[in-house]
Coordinates of C-alpha atoms in Angstrom, one line a residue:
M908 CA 26.3 6.2 -54.6
R909 CA 23.5 8.7 -54.8
H910 CA 21.2 6.1 -56.3
L911 CA 22.2 3.6 -53.7
G912 CA 21.3 6.0 -50.9
L913 CA 18.0 6.8 -52.5
L914 CA 17.2 3.1 -52.8
I915 CA 18.0 2.5 -49.0
I916 CA 15.7 5.4 -48.0
I917 CA 12.9 4.0 -50.2
I918 CA 13.3 0.5 -48.7
G919 CA 13.3 1.9 -45.2
I920 CA 10.1 3.9 -45.8
S921 CA 8.4 0.8 -47.4
C922 CA 9.3 -1.4 -44.4
G923 CA 7.9 1.1 -41.9
T924 CA 4.7 1.4 -44.0
L925 CA 4.3 -2.3 -44.2
S926 CA 4.9 -2.7 -40.4
Y927 CA 2.3 -0.1 -39.7
A928 CA -0.2 -1.6 -42.2
E929 CA 0.4 -5.1 -40.6
D930 CA -0.4 -3.7 -37.1
E931 CA -3.5 -2.0 -38.4
D932 CA -4.6 -5.1 -40.2
Q933 CA -4.2 -7.2 -37.0
Q934 CA -6.3 -4.6 -35.1
E935 CA -9.0 -4.6 -37.9
K936 CA -9.1 -8.4 -38.0
A937 CA -9.5 -8.6 -34.2
N938 CA -12.4 -6.0 -34.4
Q939 CA -14.1 -8.0 -37.1
K940 CA -14.0 -11.1 -34.9
G941 CA -15.4 -9.3 -31.9
L942 CA -12.1 -9.4 -30.1
V943 CA -10.0 -6.7 -28.4
Y944 CA -6.5 -6.0 -29.7
V945 CA -4.3 -5.7 -26.6
E946 CA -0.9 -4.0 -26.7
S947 CA 1.9 -5.9 -24.9
D948 CA 3.2 -4.9 -21.5
Y949 CA 6.7 -5.9 -22.5
M950 CA 9.3 -4.3 -24.7
T951 CA 12.5 -5.8 -26.3
T952 CA 15.8 -4.4 -25.2
A953 CA 18.0 -3.5 -28.2
G954 CA 21.1 -5.6 -28.5
S955 CA 20.3 -8.2 -25.9
G956 CA 16.7 -9.1 -27.0
D957 CA 15.6 -9.4 -23.4
F958 CA 11.9 -8.7 -22.6
R959 CA 11.4 -5.9 -20.0
L960 CA 8.3 -4.4 -18.6
I961 CA 7.2 -1.1 -20.1
P962 CA 7.2 1.8 -17.6
Y963 CA 4.8 1.5 -14.7
A964 CA 3.0 4.7 -15.5
E965 CA 2.2 3.4 -19.0
R966 CA 1.2 -0.2 -18.2
R967 CA -0.9 0.3 -15.1
R968 CA -4.7 -0.1 -15.5
E969 CA -7.4 2.3 -14.5
W970 CA -8.0 0.5 -11.2
G971 CA -5.5 -1.2 -8.8
V972 CA -5.3 -2.8 -5.4
T973 CA -2.6 -2.9 -2.7
F974 CA -2.0 -5.2 0.3
S975 CA 0.3 -4.1 3.2
V976 CA 1.6 -5.7 6.3
E977 CA 3.1 -3.2 8.9
Y978 CA 4.5 -2.7 12.3
S979 CA 3.8 0.4 14.4
T980 CA 5.3 1.9 17.5
Y981 CA 1.8 2.9 18.7
E982 CA 1.1 2.8 22.4
P983 CA -2.2 4.0 24.0
L984 CA -0.4 6.3 26.5
N985 CA -3.6 8.2 27.3
Y986 CA -5.5 5.0 28.3
L987 CA -6.2 4.7 32.0
P988 CA -6.0 1.1 33.4
N989 CA -9.2 -0.2 34.9
F990 CA -7.7 -2.4 37.6
L991 CA -5.2 0.0 39.2
E992 CA -5.2 3.8 39.7
A993 CA -2.0 4.6 37.8
D994 CA -0.9 5.8 34.4
F995 CA -0.6 3.5 31.4
A996 CA 3.2 3.7 31.3
D997 CA 3.5 2.7 34.9
V998 CA 1.3 -0.4 34.6
Y999 CA 2.2 -1.5 31.1
S1000 CA 5.9 -0.7 31.0
S1001 CA 6.9 -3.0 28.2
V1002 CA 5.1 -4.2 25.1
D1003 CA 4.6 -7.9 24.5
T1004 CA 3.1 -7.8 21.0
P1005 CA 3.5 -4.4 19.3
M1006 CA 0.9 -3.1 17.0
L1007 CA 0.7 -5.2 13.8
E1008 CA -1.6 -4.4 11.0
M1009 CA -2.9 -5.7 7.7
Q1010 CA -4.2 -3.2 5.2
F1011 CA -6.1 -3.5 1.9
T1012 CA -6.6 -0.6 -0.6
V1013 CA -8.6 -0.3 -3.8
K1014 CA -7.5 2.7 -5.8
R1015 CA -8.4 4.7 -8.9
N1016 CA -5.3 5.6 -11.0
F1017 CA -4.9 9.0 -12.6
S1018 CA -2.1 10.5 -14.7
F1019 CA 0.2 11.4 -11.8
A1020 CA -1.4 10.0 -8.7
S1021 CA -4.0 7.6 -7.3
L1022 CA -6.9 8.0 -4.9
G1023 CA -8.2 5.0 -3.0
G1024 CA -10.1 3.7 -0.1
E1025 CA -8.3 1.7 2.6
I1026 CA -9.4 -0.7 5.3
A1027 CA -7.1 -2.1 8.0
V1028 CA -7.2 -4.4 11.0
G1029 CA -4.6 -4.6 13.7
F1030 CA -3.6 -6.4 16.9
Y1031 CA -1.8 -5.2 20.0
E1032 CA -1.2 -6.9 23.4
N1033 CA 0.5 -5.8 26.5
E1034 CA 0.9 -7.5 29.9
S1035 CA 1.2 -5.5 33.0
D1036 CA 4.0 -5.3 35.5
S1037 CA 3.1 -8.2 37.8
D1038 CA 4.5 -6.4 40.8
L1039 CA 1.6 -3.9 40.5
V1040 CA -1.3 -5.9 39.0
N1041 CA -1.7 -9.0 36.9
S1042 CA -3.6 -7.8 33.8
T1043 CA -3.5 -7.9 30.1
L1044 CA -4.6 -5.3 27.6
T1045 CA -5.6 -6.5 24.1
L1046 CA -6.5 -4.1 21.3
Y1047 CA -8.1 -4.6 17.8
P1048 CA -8.1 -1.4 15.8
I1049 CA -10.2 -1.2 12.7
R1050 CA -9.6 1.6 10.3
L1051 CA -11.5 2.9 7.2
G1052 CA -10.3 5.8 5.2
A1053 CA -9.0 7.4 2.0
V1054 CA -5.4 7.5 0.7
L1055 CA -3.8 9.8 -1.9
A1056 CA -0.6 8.5 -3.3
F1057 CA 1.6 10.4 -5.8
D1058 CA 2.7 7.1 -7.5
A1059 CA 3.1 8.2 -11.1
L1060 CA 5.3 11.4 -10.9
A1061 CA 7.8 9.5 -13.1
P1062 CA 7.5 6.6 -15.6
D1063 CA 9.0 4.3 -12.9
P1064 CA 9.0 6.2 -9.6
L1065 CA 11.5 5.2 -7.0
F1066 CA 9.8 7.1 -4.2
V1067 CA 6.0 7.4 -3.7
P1068 CA 4.8 10.0 -1.1
Y1069 CA 1.3 9.6 0.3
V1070 CA -1.2 10.8 2.8
S1071 CA -4.2 9.1 4.3
G1072 CA -6.9 9.8 6.8
G1073 CA -10.3 8.5 8.0
G1074 CA -11.9 7.0 11.0
Y1075 CA -11.1 4.1 13.4
V1076 CA -12.8 2.1 16.1
M1077 CA -10.9 0.4 18.9
I1078 CA -12.1 -3.0 20.2
F1079 CA -10.5 -3.6 23.5
R1080 CA -10.3 -6.1 26.4
E1081 CA -8.5 -5.6 29.7
A1082 CA -8.5 -8.7 31.9
T1083 CA -7.1 -10.1 35.1
P1084 CA -7.5 -13.7 36.3
E1085 CA -10.6 -12.7 38.3
S1086 CA -12.4 -10.3 35.9
S1087 CA -12.4 -8.5 32.6
L1088 CA -13.6 -5.4 30.8
N1089 CA -14.6 -5.5 27.1
G1090 CA -15.8 -2.8 24.8
N1091 CA -15.3 -0.7 21.8
T1092 CA -15.1 3.1 21.1
A1093 CA -17.1 5.2 18.8
I1094 CA -15.5 6.3 15.5
A1095 CA -12.5 8.6 16.0
P1096 CA -10.3 10.3 13.4
Y1097 CA -6.8 9.3 12.3
V1098 CA -4.2 10.7 9.9
H1099 CA -1.1 9.2 8.3
G1100 CA 1.7 10.4 6.0
G1101 CA 4.6 8.6 4.6
I1102 CA 6.8 7.6 1.7
A1103 CA 7.2 4.2 -0.1
L1104 CA 10.4 3.0 -1.7
Q1105 CA 9.9 0.9 -4.8
L1106 CA 11.9 -2.4 -4.8
D1107 CA 11.6 -3.6 -8.4
W1108 CA 14.9 -1.9 -9.5
I1109 CA 16.8 -4.4 -7.3
D1110 CA 16.0 -7.3 -9.6
R1111 CA 14.2 -6.4 -12.8
Q1112 CA 14.0 -10.0 -14.0
A1113 CA 12.3 -11.1 -10.8
A1114 CA 9.9 -8.1 -11.0
R1115 CA 9.0 -9.1 -14.6
I1116 CA 8.4 -12.7 -13.6
A1117 CA 6.2 -11.6 -10.6
Y1118 CA 4.2 -9.4 -12.9
N1119 CA 3.8 -12.2 -15.5
D1120 CA 2.9 -15.0 -13.0
S1121 CA 1.0 -13.1 -10.3
G1122 CA 0.1 -9.7 -11.7
I1123 CA 2.3 -7.8 -9.2
Q1124 CA 2.8 -4.3 -10.5
N1125 CA 5.2 -3.1 -7.8
S1126 CA 6.5 -4.0 -4.4
Y1127 CA 7.5 -1.4 -1.8
L1128 CA 9.0 -0.8 1.6
F1129 CA 7.4 2.1 3.4
A1130 CA 7.7 4.3 6.5
E1131 CA 5.1 6.6 7.8
A1132 CA 4.2 8.9 10.7
R1133 CA 0.7 8.6 12.2
M1134 CA -1.6 10.1 14.7
Q1135 CA -4.8 8.8 16.3
M1136 CA -7.3 11.2 18.0
A1137 CA -9.6 10.4 20.8
S1138 CA -13.3 9.5 20.4
T1139 CA -15.7 12.4 20.9
D1140 CA -17.9 10.2 23.2
E1141 CA -16.9 11.2 26.7
K1142 CA -17.8 7.6 28.0
D1143 CA -15.2 6.0 25.7
E1144 CA -11.8 4.9 26.8
D1145 CA -9.0 7.2 25.4
F1146 CA -6.9 5.4 22.8
S1147 CA -5.4 8.5 21.2
S1148 CA -1.7 8.8 20.7
D1149 CA 1.0 11.3 20.0
V1150 CA 2.9 10.9 16.7
S1151 CA 4.0 7.3 16.3
F1152 CA 5.9 5.6 13.5
A1153 CA 5.2 2.6 11.3
G1154 CA 6.9 0.6 8.6
G1155 CA 6.2 -2.4 6.5
I1156 CA 6.0 -4.0 3.0
R1157 CA 3.3 -3.2 0.4
V1158 CA 2.5 -5.1 -2.8
E1159 CA 0.5 -3.6 -5.7
F1160 CA -1.6 -5.5 -8.1

């Protein structure tokens, strides 16, 4: 029995050495041919033999991008209507099309977080109370800023807290059937903070297929608080807001 145990140990060591040598040989052959030896983004699950993605923190590249679609409760409560001397809330008492935004981010990934630049474009429309005045306010905010996301605090993080800030301009149009007023503001600051919930754990197989077919690293639902400040140009209309809330879906590539 002692000799048998020794033989098993020797065989195990030999197999491990051969496996390592084979991997090294593949890497050396690839280098000789001017090719790059790439490690797989998948691992085999013991027992079932299924292929699963290796943890996000290990497989993600140096650079990444995200695309988001979101809804916001933002309303320009400090805006003064041009066709009636009254407060915004009195003239535009109910929202027809709430603030909807699309956002694109390019980010540099680090060991525990990522730092990126974001650009977003939105749309908002509100029709006045016809008993007071027949007017429509349309807004197109454009944002450009930076975002810091703590997206690698765990191998596969379930929650991702983040903060962002930068500047925005507001392109606006307020119109009645007889006349209209168009314009845009100077750059004004904004700040956002929120948390994203990763969705891949719901269906690991679908997440693996999405990564394999489309390069989707992660998908998230997110919620955030946001604040917009007024432009420093005294001639500008005031599109600042108190704290508003937003939520949406985000896809990372």
